Structure formats: structure tokens, C-alpha cells
mmCIF file of C-alpha atoms in Angstrom:
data_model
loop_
_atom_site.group_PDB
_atom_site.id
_atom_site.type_symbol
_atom_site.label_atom_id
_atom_site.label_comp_id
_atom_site.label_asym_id
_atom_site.label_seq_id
_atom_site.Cartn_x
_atom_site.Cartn_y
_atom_site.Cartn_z
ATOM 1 C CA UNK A 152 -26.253 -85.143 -9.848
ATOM 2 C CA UNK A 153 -24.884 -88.508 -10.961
ATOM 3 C CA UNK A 154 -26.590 -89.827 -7.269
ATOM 4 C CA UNK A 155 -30.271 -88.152 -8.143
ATOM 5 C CA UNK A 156 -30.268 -89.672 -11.513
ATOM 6 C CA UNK A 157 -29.656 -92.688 -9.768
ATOM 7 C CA UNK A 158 -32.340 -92.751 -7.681
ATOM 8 C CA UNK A 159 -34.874 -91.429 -10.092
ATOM 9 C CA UNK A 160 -33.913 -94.159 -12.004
ATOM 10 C CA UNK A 161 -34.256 -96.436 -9.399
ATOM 11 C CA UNK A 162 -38.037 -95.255 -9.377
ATOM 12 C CA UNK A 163 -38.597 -95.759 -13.395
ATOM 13 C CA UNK A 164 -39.202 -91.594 -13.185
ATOM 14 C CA UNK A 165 -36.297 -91.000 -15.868
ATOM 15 C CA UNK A 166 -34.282 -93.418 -18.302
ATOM 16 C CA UNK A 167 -31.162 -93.048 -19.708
ATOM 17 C CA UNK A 168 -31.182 -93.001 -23.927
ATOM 18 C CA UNK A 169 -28.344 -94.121 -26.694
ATOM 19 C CA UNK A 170 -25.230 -92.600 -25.113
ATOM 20 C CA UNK A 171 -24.057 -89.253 -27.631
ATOM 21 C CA UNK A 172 -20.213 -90.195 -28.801
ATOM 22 C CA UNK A 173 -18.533 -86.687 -29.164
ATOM 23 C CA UNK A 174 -15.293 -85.740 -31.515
ATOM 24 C CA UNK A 175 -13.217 -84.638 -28.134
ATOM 25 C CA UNK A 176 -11.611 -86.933 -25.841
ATOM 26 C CA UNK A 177 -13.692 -88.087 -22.793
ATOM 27 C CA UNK A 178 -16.514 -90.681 -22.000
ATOM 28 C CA UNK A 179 -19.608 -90.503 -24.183
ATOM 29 C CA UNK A 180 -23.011 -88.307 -22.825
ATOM 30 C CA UNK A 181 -25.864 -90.393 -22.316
ATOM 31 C CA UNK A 182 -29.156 -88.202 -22.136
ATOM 32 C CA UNK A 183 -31.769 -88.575 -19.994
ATOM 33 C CA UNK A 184 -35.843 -88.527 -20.540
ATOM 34 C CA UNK A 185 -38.914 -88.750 -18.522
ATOM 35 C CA UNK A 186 -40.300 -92.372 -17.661
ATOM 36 C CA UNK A 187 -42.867 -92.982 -14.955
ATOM 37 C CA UNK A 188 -44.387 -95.856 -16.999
ATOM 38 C CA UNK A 189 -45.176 -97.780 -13.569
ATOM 39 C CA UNK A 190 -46.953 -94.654 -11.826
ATOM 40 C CA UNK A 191 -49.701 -92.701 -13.042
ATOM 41 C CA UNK A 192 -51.827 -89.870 -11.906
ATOM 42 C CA UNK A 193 -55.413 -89.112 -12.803
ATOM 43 C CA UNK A 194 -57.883 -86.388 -13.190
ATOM 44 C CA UNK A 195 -61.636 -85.709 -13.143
ATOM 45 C CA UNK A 196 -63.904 -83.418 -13.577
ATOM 46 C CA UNK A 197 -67.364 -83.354 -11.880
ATOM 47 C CA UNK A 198 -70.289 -81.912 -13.691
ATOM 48 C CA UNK A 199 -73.965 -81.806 -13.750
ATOM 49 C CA UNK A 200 -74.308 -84.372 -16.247
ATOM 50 C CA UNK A 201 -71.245 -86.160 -16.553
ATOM 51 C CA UNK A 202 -68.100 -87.595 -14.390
ATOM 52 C CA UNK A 203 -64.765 -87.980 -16.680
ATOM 53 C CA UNK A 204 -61.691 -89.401 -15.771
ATOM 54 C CA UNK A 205 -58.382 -88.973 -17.327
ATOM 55 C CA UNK A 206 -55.233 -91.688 -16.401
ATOM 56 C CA UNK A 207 -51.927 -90.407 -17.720
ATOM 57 C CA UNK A 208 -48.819 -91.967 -16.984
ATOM 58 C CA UNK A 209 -45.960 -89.549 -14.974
ATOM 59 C CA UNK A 210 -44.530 -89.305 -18.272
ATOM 60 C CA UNK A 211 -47.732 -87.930 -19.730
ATOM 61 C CA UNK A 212 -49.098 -91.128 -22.208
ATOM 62 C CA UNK A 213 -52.825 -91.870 -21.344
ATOM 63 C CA UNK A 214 -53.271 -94.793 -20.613
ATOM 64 C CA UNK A 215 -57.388 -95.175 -19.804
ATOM 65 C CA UNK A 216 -60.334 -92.414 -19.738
ATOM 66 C CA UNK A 217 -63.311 -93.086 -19.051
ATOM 67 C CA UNK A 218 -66.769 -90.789 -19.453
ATOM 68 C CA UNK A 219 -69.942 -91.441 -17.039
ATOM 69 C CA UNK A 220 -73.337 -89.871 -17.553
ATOM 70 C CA UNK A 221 -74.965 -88.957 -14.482
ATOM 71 C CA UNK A 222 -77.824 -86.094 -13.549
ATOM 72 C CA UNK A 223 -76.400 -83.879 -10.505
ATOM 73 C CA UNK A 224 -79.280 -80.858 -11.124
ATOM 74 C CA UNK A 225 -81.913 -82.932 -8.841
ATOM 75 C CA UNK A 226 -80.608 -82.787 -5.300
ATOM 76 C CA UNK A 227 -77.790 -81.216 -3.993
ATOM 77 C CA UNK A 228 -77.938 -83.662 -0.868
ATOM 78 C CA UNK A 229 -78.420 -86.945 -3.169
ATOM 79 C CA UNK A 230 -75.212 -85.558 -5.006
ATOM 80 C CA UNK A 231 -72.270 -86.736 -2.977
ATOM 81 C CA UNK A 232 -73.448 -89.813 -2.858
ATOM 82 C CA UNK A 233 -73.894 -90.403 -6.744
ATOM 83 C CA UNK A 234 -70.292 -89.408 -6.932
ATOM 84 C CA UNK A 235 -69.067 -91.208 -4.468
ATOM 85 C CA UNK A 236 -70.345 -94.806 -6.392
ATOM 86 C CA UNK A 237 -69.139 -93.393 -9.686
ATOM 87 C CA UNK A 238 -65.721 -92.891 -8.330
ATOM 88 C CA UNK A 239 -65.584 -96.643 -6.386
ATOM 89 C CA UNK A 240 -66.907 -97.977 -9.117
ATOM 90 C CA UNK A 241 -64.800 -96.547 -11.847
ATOM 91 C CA UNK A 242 -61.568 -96.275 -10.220
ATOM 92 C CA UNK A 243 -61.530 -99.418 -9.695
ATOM 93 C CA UNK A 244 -60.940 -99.651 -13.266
ATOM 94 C CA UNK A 245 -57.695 -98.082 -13.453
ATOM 95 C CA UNK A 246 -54.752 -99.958 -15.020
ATOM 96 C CA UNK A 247 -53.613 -102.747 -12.646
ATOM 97 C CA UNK A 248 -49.646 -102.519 -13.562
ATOM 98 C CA UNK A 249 -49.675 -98.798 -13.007
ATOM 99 C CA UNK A 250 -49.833 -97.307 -9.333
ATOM 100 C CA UNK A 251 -51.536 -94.146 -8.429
ATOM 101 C CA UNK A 252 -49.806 -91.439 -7.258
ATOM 102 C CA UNK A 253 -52.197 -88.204 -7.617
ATOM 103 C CA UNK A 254 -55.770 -86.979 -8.106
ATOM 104 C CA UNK A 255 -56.936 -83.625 -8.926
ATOM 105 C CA UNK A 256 -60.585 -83.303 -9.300
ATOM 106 C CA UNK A 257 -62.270 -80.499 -11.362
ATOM 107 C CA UNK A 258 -65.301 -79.072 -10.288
ATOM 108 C CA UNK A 259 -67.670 -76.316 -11.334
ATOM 109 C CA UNK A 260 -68.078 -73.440 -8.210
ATOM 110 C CA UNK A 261 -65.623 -71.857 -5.860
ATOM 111 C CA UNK A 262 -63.156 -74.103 -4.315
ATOM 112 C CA UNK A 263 -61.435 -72.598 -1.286
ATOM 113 C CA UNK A 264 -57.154 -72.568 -1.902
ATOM 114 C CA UNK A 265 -55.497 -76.013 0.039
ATOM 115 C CA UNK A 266 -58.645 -77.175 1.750
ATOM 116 C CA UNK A 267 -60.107 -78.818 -0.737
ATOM 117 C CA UNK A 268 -64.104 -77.449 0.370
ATOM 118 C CA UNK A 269 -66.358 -76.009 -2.167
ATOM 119 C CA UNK A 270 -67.717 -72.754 -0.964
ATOM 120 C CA UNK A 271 -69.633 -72.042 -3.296
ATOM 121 C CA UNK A 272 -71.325 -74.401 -6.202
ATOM 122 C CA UNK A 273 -74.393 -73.259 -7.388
ATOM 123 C CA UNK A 274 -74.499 -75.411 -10.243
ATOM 124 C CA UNK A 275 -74.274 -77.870 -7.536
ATOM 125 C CA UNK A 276 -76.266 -76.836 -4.765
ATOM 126 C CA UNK A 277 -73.062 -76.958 -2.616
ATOM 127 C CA UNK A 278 -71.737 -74.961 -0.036
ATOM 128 C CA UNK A 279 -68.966 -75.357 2.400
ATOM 129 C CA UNK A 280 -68.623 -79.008 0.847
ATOM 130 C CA UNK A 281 -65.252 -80.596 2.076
ATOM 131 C CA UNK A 282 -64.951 -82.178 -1.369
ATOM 132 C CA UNK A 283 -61.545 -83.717 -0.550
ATOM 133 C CA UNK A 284 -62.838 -85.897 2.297
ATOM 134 C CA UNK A 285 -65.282 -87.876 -0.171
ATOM 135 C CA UNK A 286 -62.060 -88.798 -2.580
ATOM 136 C CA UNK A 287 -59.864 -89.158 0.438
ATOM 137 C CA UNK A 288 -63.012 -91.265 1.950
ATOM 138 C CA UNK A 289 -63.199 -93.384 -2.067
ATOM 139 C CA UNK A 290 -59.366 -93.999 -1.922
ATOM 140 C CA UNK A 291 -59.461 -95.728 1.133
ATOM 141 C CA UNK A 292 -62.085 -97.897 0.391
ATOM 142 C CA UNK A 293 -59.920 -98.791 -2.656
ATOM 143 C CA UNK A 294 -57.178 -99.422 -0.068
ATOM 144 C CA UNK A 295 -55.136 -96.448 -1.722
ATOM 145 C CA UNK A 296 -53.427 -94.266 0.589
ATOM 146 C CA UNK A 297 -50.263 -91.569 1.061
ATOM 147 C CA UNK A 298 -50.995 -89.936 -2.377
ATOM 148 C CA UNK A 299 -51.785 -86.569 -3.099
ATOM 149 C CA UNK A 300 -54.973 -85.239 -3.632
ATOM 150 C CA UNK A 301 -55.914 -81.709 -5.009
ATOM 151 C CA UNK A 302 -59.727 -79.886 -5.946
ATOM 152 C CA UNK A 303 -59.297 -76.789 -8.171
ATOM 153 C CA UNK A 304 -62.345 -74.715 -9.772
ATOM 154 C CA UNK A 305 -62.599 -76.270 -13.406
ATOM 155 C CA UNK A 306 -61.649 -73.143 -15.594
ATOM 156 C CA UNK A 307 -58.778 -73.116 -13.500
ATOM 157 C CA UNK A 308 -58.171 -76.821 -14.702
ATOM 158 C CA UNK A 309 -59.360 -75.805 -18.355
ATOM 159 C CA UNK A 310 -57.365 -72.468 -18.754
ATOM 160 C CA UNK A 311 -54.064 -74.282 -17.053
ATOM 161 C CA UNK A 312 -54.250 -77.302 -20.167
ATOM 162 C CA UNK A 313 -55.091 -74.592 -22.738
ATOM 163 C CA UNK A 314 -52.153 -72.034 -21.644
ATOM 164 C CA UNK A 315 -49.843 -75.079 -21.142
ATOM 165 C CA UNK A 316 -50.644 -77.606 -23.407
ATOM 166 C CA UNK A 317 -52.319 -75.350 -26.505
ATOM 167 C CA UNK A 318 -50.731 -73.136 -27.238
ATOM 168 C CA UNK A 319 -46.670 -72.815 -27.852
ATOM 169 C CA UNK A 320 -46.816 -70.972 -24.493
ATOM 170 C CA UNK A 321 -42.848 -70.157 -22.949
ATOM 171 C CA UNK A 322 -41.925 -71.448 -19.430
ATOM 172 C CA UNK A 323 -42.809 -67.778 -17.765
ATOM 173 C CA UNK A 324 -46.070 -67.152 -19.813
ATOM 174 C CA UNK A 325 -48.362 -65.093 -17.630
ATOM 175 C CA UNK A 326 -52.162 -65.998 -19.115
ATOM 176 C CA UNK A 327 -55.487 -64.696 -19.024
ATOM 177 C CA UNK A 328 -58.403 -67.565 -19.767
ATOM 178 C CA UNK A 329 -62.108 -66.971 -20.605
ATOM 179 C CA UNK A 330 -64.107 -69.982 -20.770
ATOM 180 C CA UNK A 331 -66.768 -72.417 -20.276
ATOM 181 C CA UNK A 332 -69.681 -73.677 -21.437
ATOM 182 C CA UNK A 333 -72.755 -73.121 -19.658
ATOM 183 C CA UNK A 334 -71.449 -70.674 -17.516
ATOM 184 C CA UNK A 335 -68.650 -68.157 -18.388
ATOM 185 C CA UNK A 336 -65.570 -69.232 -15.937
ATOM 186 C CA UNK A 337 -62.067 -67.506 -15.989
ATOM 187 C CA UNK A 338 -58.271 -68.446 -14.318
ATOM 188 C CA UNK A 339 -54.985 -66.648 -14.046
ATOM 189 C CA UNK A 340 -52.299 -68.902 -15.138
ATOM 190 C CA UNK A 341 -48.731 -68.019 -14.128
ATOM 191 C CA UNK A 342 -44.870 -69.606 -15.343
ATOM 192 C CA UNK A 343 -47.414 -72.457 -15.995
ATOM 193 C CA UNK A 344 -49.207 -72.814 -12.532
ATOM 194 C CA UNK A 345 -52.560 -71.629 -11.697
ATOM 195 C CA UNK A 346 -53.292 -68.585 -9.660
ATOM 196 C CA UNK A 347 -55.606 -68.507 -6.711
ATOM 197 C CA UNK A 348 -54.791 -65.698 -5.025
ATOM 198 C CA UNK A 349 -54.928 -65.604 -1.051
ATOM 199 C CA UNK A 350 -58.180 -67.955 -0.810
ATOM 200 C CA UNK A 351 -58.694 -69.998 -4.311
ATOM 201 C CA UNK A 352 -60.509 -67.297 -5.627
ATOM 202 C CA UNK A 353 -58.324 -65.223 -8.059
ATOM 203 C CA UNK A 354 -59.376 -64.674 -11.768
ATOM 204 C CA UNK A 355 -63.317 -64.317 -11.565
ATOM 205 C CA UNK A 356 -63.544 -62.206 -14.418
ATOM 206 C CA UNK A 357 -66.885 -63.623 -15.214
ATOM 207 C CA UNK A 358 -68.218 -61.672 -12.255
ATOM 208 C CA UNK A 359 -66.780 -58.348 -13.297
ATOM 209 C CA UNK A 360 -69.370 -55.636 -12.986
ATOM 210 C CA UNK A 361 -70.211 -54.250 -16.414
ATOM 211 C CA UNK A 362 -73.230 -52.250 -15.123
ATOM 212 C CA UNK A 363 -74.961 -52.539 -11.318
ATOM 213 C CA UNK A 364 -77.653 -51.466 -13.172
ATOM 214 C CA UNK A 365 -77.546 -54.034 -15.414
ATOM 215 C CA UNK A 366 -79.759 -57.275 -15.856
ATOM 216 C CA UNK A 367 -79.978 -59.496 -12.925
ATOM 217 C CA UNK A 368 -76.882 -62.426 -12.918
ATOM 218 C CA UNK A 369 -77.407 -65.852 -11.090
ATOM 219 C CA UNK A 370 -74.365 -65.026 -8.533
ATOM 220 C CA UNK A 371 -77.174 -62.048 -7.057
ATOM 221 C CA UNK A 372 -75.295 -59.040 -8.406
ATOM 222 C CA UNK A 373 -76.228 -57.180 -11.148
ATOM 223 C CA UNK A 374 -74.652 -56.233 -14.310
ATOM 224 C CA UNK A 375 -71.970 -58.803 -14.135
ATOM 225 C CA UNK A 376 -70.540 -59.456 -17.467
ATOM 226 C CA UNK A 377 -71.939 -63.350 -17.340
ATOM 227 C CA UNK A 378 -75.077 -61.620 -17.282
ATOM 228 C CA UNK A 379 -74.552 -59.427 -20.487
ATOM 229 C CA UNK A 380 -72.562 -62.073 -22.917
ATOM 230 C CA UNK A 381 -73.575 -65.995 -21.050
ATOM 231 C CA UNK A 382 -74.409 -68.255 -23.743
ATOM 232 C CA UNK A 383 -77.991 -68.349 -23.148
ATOM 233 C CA UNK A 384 -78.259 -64.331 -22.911
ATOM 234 C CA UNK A 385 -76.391 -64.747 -26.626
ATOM 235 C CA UNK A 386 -79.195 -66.935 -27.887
ATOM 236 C CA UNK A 387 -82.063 -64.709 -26.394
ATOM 237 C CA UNK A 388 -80.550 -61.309 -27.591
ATOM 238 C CA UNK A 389 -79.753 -63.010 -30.744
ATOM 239 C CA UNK A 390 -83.675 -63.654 -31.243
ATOM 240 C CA UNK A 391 -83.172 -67.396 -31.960
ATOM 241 C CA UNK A 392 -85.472 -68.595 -28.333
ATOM 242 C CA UNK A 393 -86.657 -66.946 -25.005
ATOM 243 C CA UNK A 394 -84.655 -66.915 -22.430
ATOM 244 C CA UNK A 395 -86.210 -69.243 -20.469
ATOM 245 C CA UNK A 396 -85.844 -71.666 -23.215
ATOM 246 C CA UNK A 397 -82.077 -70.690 -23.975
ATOM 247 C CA UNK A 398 -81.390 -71.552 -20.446
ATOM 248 C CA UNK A 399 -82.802 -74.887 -20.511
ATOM 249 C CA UNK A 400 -81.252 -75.555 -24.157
ATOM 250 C CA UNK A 401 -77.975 -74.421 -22.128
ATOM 251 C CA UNK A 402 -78.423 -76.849 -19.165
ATOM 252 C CA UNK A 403 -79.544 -79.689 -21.382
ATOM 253 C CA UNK A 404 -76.937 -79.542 -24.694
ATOM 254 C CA UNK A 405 -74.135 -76.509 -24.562
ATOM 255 C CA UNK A 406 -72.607 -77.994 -27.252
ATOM 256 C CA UNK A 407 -75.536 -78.028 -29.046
ATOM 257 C CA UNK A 408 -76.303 -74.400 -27.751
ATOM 258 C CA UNK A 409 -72.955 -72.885 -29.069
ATOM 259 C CA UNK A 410 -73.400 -74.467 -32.519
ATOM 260 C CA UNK A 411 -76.945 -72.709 -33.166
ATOM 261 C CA UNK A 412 -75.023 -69.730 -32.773
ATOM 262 C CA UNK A 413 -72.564 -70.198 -34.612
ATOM 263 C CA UNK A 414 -74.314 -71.540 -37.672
ATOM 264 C CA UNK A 415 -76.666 -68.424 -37.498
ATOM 265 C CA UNK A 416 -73.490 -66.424 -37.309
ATOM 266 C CA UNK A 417 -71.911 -67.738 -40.501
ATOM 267 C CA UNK A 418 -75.095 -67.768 -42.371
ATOM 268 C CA UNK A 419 -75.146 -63.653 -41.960
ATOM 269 C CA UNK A 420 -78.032 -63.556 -39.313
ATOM 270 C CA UNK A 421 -78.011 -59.993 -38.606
ATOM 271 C CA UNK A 422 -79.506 -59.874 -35.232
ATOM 272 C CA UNK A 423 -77.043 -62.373 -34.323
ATOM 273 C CA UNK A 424 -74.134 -60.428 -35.325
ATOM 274 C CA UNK A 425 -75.156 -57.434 -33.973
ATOM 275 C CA UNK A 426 -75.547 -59.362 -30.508
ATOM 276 C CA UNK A 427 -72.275 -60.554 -30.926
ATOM 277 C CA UNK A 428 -70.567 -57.263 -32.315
ATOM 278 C CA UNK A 429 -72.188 -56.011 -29.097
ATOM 279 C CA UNK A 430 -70.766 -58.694 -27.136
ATOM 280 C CA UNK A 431 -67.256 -58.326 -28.190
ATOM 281 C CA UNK A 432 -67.515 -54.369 -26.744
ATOM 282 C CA UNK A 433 -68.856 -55.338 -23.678
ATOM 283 C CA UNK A 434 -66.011 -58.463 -23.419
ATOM 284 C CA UNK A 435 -63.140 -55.616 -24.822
ATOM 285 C CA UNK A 436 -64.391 -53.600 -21.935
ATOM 286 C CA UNK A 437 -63.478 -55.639 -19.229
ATOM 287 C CA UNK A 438 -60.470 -57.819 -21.250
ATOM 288 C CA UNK A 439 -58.902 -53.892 -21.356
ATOM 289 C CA UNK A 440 -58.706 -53.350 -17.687
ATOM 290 C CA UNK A 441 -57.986 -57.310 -17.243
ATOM 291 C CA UNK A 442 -54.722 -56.519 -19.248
ATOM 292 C CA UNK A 443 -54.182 -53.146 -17.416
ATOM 293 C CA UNK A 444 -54.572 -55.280 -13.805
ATOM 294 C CA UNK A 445 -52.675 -58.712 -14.956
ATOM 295 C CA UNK A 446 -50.634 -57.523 -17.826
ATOM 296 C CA UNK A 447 -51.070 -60.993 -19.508
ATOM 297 C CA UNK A 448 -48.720 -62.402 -22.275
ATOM 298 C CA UNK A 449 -52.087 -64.266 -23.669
ATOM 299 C CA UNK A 450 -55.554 -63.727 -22.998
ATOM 300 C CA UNK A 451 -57.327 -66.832 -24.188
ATOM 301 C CA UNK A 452 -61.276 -67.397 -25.056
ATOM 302 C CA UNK A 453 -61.996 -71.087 -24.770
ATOM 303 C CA UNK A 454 -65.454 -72.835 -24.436
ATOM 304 C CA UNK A 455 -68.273 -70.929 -26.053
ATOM 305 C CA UNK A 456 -65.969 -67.683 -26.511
ATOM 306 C CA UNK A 457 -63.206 -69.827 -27.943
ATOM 307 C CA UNK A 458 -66.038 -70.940 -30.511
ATOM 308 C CA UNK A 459 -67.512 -67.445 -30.940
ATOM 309 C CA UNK A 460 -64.023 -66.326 -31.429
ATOM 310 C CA UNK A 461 -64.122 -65.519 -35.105
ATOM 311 C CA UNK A 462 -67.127 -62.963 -34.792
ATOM 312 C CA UNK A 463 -65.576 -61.368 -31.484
ATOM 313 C CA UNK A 464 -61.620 -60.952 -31.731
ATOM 314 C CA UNK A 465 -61.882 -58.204 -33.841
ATOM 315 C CA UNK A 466 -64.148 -56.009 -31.980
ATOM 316 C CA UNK A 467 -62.262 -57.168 -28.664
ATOM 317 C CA UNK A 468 -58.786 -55.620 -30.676
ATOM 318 C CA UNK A 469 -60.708 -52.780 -31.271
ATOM 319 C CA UNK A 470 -61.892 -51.763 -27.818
ATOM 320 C CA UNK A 471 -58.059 -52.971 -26.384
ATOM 321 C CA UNK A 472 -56.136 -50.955 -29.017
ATOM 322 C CA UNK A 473 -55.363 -47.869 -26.727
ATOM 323 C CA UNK A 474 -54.471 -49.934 -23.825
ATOM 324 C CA UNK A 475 -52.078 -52.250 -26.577
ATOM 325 C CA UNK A 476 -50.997 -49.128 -27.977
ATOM 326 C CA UNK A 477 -48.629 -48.466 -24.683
ATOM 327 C CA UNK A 478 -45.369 -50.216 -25.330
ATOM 328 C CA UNK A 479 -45.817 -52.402 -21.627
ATOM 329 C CA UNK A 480 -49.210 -53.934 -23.267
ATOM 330 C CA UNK A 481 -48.326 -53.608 -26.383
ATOM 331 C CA UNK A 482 -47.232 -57.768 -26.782
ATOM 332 C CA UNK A 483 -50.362 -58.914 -25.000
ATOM 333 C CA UNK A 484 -52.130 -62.002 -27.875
ATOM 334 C CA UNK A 485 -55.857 -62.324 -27.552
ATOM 335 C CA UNK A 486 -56.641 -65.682 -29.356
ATOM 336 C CA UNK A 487 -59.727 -68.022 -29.562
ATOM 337 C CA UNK A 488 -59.157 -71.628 -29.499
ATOM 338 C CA UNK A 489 -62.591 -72.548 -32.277
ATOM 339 C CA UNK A 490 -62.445 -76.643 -30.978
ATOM 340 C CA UNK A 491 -64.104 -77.717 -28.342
ATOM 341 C CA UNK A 492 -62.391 -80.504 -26.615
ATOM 342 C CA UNK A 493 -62.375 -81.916 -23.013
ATOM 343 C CA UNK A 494 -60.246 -79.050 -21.085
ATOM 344 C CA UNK A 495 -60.949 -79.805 -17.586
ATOM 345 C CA UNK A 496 -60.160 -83.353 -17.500
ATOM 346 C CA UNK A 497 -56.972 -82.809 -19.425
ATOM 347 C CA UNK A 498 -55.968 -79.936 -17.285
ATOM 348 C CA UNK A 499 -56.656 -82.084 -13.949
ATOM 349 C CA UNK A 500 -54.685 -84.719 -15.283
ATOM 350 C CA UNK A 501 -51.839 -82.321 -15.855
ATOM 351 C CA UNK A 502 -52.192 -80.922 -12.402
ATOM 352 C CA UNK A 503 -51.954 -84.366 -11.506
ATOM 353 C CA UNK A 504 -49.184 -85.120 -12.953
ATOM 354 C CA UNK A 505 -47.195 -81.873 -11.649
ATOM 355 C CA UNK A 506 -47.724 -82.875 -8.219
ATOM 356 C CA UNK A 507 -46.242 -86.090 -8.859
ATOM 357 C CA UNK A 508 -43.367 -84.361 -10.297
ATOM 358 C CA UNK A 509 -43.032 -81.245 -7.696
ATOM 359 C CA UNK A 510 -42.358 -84.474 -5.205
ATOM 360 C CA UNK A 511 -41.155 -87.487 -7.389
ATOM 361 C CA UNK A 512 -38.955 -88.573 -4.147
ATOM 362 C CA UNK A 513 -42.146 -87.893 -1.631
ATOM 363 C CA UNK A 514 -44.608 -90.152 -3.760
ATOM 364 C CA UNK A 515 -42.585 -92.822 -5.299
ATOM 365 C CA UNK A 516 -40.304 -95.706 -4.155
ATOM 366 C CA UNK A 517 -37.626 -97.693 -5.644
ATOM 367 C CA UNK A 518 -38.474 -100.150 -7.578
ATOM 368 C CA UNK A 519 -37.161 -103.973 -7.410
#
């Protein structure tokens, strides 16, 4: 022990602190704490209209973020290369006295387990893109090379910082996440690492069939439950725009989007409610069999649930009660986190950061 504490030391990874002077005979404990000052590891997340980056320090202190507007809708083969100058361009930027160790990049679509390809993005336009050969490509042009490099789905990314980081979650917390903002995106978070299942694909709760019958969904199914509670289904149920509008207000402004319906909401708009009393049935449907199949700790609504929360928990508790009723269920939380903050970023950089710590020896060197 007394050699590994050496060496990790040797790296800046840990520090000793002010030795502890005991009442019985022997030589004084001196406690150990994280470092990692001179490494860092970043995240970013990749969407339509913006790029964000997140540098934290292996300890976990930020130390630069950056956020870059950018319009990926247009063309799905103009794309890569957008990102591609955004990344050059702003990873340039990163702290000079810190060295990089790890990237995880969040993006929106289905990103197939330890390959690093999106198979599926059709926010994007993408399909079968090997996503981690443009970073890997970027980080050699920046002369950066032997670190690790990781793509993840980003409600993976989002539910991983809001089980982890969030809430007062325990070490073997099994989680349930709901998310997103214009789309409805789910995870599985286990002991506090995501779960992709065999190929990357594990958690797609949005997708679960409500109804085949039901209204068309954007994935070509029908009846999915994106296609029943989606944000701009909300708004055009709700009576407050078409749906063709709701969808562009969705694309353009989510934030925006969320807050009409919450304002209506609180100022007692009954067709609003009702859509949303609705809503929470249709989500307590599928949450109830999520619970029976995962047996979650915490099921979690983030994003436009998460701000919808107050009008839908209840009815959710309702529909769940005879499944929660049976003692093995019974402790399962179902919470809404009401803020909106930047999830994906912060959960990349935390994925980041574990896979500099899952092989602190691997990545790092001693230090002079």
C-alpha cells in the first residue's frame, strides 16, 4: 500500500494532508485525498445547435467550459466537418499547465457499446458514423495522443451526472432516468456506471410501445410512448399551438418550449392539466413495468419531465402503487429534478474523469 501511494503521489493523483496525532502509542496517520491538479479530462456534448465542452481536473475542479453555437439540422454530410473545426479550434483552448488524459463525447442517437460509431442519429442524419475516428483524427492534429477516448448516447451522459452527482445516491444505487429535451431519452445507471447492455443500446424506454395503434413516432413505430407524452405532443394536446408549430418551437427553443407549459400549468389551464394528468398515466404505465423489469432504487425525470415533475409525480405514484405495494418494489423513489442545467456535458466530464481513474497508472506518468 505504502508503495501505491507512492507512486500515485509521484503522479500528483493523491496528496497526503496534516498527519492525525492519536492518544495511543505509534507514529501519527496522515490521510490521503484526491489531487490530479496537473491532468484533466474533458467532456462534450454534440447537439444540433450547440457544441459544449466541460474541462475538469482528475480531482473534479473545472477548470474551463466553453459553449459554441452551431446549426447541425442542414446537412448531415456538411456535419462532421463543422465539428471537426469546432473541436480544433476550441480544444486548442484548453488550459496549457494541465495535460489531457480523457474525452468522452455526448451525442444525441444510438451509439454502438466500445466502437465508438453512431448507428443511429436521426437528429443528426447519421448512420453507421465512426464518431471516434473524427476526435481520434482532432487529437492528433493537436499532437495529443495515448489517451482515452469514449462516445456514449447523451441521456446516458445526463442520467449518469444526475444519479451520481444529484442526488445523495449510495455507491450500489441501481437508477432509472427519463429525460431530455427535445426528444424524450432514457439510461440505466448501475453502482454508478452506465448500462448498455450487449450493444450500447440498453434503457430505451422512450421507445416503449404504449399502443401499435397509436399515433405515428419519428423512430417509424407506432404508439411509442415519445409519441404520446414528447414535448411538442404536450404543447399540441395541451391546445397552446399545432403540432407542426410545437415541433418547430421544440427544434428552435426547448427551453423556451418547456416553460410555456409550465406557466400554463401553474396558471390552472385546464386543458393543459388534463394533458398532463393524462400524461402522467400513460408515463405510470410504462415507469410500472420499468420497475417490475429493472427494479430501480430511483427512477428519475430530468429535462422536460424533470420540469413537468410537479403536475406528473402524483399521478405516476398513483398508477405504480400496486407494483410499490409488493415489499421487493416497495423502496423504489420516483423524483423530478424541476432545474434545468447542462446534464450531458457534466455527465461526459464525469465519465471522463472515471476513465482516468479506472487506469490512473495506464494514463499518467511520474512527474519531475
Amino acid at each position: 500500500m505504502t508503495d501505491l501511494i507512492s507512486e500515485l503521489r509521484s503522479r500528483r493523483l493523491v496528496k497526503e494532508l496534516d498527519p492525525i496525532r492519536r492518544p495511543a502509542a505509534g507514529r501519527p496517520t496522515r490521510p490521503i485525498a484526491l489531487d490530479g491538479e496537473p491532468w484533466c479530462a474533458l467532456g462534450i456534448h454534440i447537439d444540433v445547435d450547440q457544441v459544449r465542452f466541460s474541462a475538469v481536473t482528475v480531482g473534479g475542479r473545472e477548470v474551463w467550459s466553453a459553449s459554441i453555437p452551431v446549426d447541425l439540422r442542414s446537412s448531415a454530410a456538411e456535419g462532421p466537418g463543422i465539428i471537426r473545426d469546432i473541436l480544433v479550434r476550441e480544444m486548442a483552448q484548453l488550459p496549457p499547465d494541465k495535460e489531457l488524459l480523457a474525452v468522452e463525447v455526448g451525442v444525441t442517437g444510438y451509439v454502438t457499446r466500445d466502437t465508438g460509431t453512431v448507428s443511429w442519429s436521426a437528429r443528426l442524419g447519421w448512420q453507421d458514423y465512426s464518431l471516434i475516428s473524427l476526435v481520434n483524427d482532432v487529437l492528433a492534429e493537436l499532437d495529443i495522443r495515448r489517451i482515452h477516448v469514449g462516445i456514449a448516447n447523451d441521456c446516458h451522459l445526463a442520467g449518469l451526472h444526475a444519479a451520481r452527482v444529484e442526488l445523495p445516491s449510495t455507491p450500489h444505487t441501481v437508477a432509472a432516468y427519463l429525460g431530455g429535451m427535445r426528444g424524450l431519452g432514457s439510461s440505466v445507471v448501475i453502482a454508478g456506471e452506465i448500462y448498455r447492455g450487449a450493444h450500447g443500446g440498453a434503457g430505451d424506454f422512450g421507445h416503449a410501445n404504449v399502443d401499435p395503434s397509436g399515433p405515428a413516432c419519428w423512430c417509424g413505430r407506432h404508439g411509442c410512448l415519445e409519441s404520446y407524452v414528447g414535448l411538442p405532443r404536450l404543447l399540441a394536446d395541451g391546445g397552446l399551438m399545432s403540432l407542426a408549430d410545437a415541433e418547430q418551437q421544440v427544434d428552435a427553443d426547448p427551453d423556451r418550449a418547456v416553460q410555456l407549459l409550465a406557466d400554463a400549468a401553474a396558471g390552472g389551464d385546464a386543458d393543459v392539466l388534463r394533458v398532463l394528468d393524462r400524461s402522467a398515466e400513460i408515463l405510470g404505465r410504462v415507469l410500472d413495468d420499468v420497475i417490475g423489469l429493472v427494479n430501480p432504487h430511483e427512477v428519475i425525470l430530468g429535462g422536460y419531465l424533470g420540469v413537468l415533475s410537479p403536475y406528473l409525480l402524483a399521478g405516476i405514484r398513483q398508477r405504480t402503487e400496486v407494483r410499490t405495494a409488493v415489499a421487493v418494489f416497495s423502496e423504489t423513489e420516483i423524483v423530478g429534478l424541476t432545474e434545468v442545467v447542462p446534464r450531458v456535458v457534466r455527465g461526459a466530464a464525469l465519465a471522463a474523469r472515471d476513465a482516468c481513474l479506472n487506469d490512473p497508472l495506464g494514463l499518467t506518468r511520474p512527474l519531475g
